[in-house]
XYZ file of C-alpha atoms in Angstrom:
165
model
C 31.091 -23.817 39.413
C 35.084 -23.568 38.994
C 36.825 -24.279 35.703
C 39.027 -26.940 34.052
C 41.482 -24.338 34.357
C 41.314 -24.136 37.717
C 40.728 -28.083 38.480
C 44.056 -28.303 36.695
C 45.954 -25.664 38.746
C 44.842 -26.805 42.226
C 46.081 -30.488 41.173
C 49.461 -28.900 40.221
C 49.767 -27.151 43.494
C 48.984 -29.961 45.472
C 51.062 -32.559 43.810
C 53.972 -29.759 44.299
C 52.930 -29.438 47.821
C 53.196 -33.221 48.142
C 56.576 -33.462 47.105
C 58.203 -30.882 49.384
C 60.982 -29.040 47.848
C 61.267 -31.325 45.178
C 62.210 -29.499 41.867
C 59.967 -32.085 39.290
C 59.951 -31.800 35.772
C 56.642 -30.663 33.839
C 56.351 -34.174 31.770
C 56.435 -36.058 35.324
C 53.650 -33.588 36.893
C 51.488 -33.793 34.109
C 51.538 -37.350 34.054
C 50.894 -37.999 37.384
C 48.314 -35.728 37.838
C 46.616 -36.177 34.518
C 46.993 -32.922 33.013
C 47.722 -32.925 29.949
C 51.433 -31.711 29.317
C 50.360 -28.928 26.732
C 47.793 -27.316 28.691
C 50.136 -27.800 32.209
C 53.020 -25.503 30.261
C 50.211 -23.056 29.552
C 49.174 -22.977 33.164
C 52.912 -22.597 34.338
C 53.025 -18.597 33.822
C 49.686 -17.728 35.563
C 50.662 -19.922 38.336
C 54.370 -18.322 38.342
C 52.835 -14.078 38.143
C 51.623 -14.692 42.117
C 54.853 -16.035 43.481
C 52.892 -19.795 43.827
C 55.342 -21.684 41.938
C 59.264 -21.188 40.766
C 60.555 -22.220 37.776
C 64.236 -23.783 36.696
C 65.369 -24.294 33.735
C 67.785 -26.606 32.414
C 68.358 -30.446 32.430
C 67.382 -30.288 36.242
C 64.719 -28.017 35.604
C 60.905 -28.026 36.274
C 58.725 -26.680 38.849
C 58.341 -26.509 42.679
C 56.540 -24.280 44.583
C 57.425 -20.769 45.455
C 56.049 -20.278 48.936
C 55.440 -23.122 51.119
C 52.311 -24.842 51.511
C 50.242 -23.393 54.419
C 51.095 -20.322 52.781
C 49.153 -20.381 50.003
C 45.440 -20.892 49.714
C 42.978 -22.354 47.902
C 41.745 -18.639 46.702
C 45.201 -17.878 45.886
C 45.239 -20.632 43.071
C 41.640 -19.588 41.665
C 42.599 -16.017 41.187
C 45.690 -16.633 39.912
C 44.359 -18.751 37.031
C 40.912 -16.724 36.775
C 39.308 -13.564 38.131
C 37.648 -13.944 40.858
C 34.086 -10.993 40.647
C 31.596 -10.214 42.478
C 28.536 -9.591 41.029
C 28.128 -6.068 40.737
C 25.131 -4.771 38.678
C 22.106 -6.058 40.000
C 20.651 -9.363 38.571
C 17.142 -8.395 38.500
C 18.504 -5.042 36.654
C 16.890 -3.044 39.416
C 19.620 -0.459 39.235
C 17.506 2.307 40.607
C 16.774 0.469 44.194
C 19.992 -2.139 43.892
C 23.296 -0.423 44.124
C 26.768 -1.061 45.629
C 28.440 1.951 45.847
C 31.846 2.478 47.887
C 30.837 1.600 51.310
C 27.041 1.895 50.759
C 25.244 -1.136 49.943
C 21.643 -1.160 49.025
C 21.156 -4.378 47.500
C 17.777 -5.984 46.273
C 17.219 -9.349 48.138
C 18.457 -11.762 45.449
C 21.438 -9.778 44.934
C 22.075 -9.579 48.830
C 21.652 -13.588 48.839
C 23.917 -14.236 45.816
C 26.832 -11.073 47.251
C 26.511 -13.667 50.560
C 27.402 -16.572 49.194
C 30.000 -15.326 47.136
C 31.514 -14.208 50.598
C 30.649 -16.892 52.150
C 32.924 -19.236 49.314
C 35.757 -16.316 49.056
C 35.862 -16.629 52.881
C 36.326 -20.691 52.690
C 38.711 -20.820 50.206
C 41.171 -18.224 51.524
C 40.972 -20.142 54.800
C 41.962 -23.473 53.126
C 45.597 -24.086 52.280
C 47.831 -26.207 50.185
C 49.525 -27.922 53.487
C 45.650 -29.131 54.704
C 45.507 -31.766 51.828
C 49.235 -32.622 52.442
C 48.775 -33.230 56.288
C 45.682 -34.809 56.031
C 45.948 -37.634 53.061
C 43.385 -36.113 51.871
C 44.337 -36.197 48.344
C 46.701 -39.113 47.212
C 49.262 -37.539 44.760
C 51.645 -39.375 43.425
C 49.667 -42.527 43.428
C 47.483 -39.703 41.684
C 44.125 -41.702 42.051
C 41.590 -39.753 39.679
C 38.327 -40.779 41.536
C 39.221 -38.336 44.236
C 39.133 -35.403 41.511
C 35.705 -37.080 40.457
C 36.476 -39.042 37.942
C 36.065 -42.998 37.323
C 39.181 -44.771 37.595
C 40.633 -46.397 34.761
C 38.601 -47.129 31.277
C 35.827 -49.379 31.703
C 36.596 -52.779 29.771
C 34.189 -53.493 27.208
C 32.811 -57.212 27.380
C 33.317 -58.717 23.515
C 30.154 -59.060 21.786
C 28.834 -62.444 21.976
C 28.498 -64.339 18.768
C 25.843 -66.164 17.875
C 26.285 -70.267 16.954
């Protein structure tokens, strides 16, 4: 449903939020959250536009974030990193009985169901911030542990093949 892009971003944020005001360099960030580097200094701008991170430069430079955590929201990452539509033509290209126009809405019944669930999401992210993963432990940066993001931990060890006698 979301994007690497995105997956990326929100593990930024929340590693940032982790640290406090911490100022961290991009190498340490990307390492601990397993980004890799490249694509973290490609992320830095979009996340930088919205005010969710600051940037220093310098020896003593890296990133921190802009606004503190239970001010920025889950939503505010997504759309900062990729656009966040509605649907607005209708999906069973009903145009002449499906339309959303200004404050009118006269939406076919699958459109109506999908419009409600994308309200229902935009609704749950915006009310979801940066400082709920921090106060709860919910998310264990900086012993960045990669099974909470969904992935295995660690590369499997492959047995040697057994040779026969």
């Amino acid at each position: 449903m979301f994007s690497q892009t995105f997956e990326y971003a929100l593990r930024c944020v929340v590693y940032l939020a982790r640290q406090e005001d911490a100022v961290l360099p991009i190498r340490r960030i990307a390492e601990a959250t397993e980004i890799p580097r490249d694509y973290l200094y490609k992320l830095v701008p979009a996340l930088h536009r919205p005010g969710l991170v600051s940037t220093r430069r310098g020896k003593r430079g890296g990133l921190r974030l802009a606004r503190p955590a239970d001010a920025i929201t889950i939503f505010d990452v997504l759309t900062a990193v990729e656009p966040w539509e509605r649907l607005q033509g209708c999906p069973l290209s009903n145009a002449s009985r499906c339309a959303r126009t200004g404050t009118s809405r006269r939406l076919c019944e699958l459109h109506d169901l999908l419009d409600q669930v994308a309200d229902s999401v935009e609704r749950r992210l915006k009310s979801i911030t940066l400082a709920d993963f921090v106060r709860d432990g919910t998310v264990a940066f900086g012993e960045f542990q990669p099974h909470l993001a969904g992935r295995p931990q660690g590369r499997a060890q492959r047995a040697p093949p057994k040779r026969k006698v």
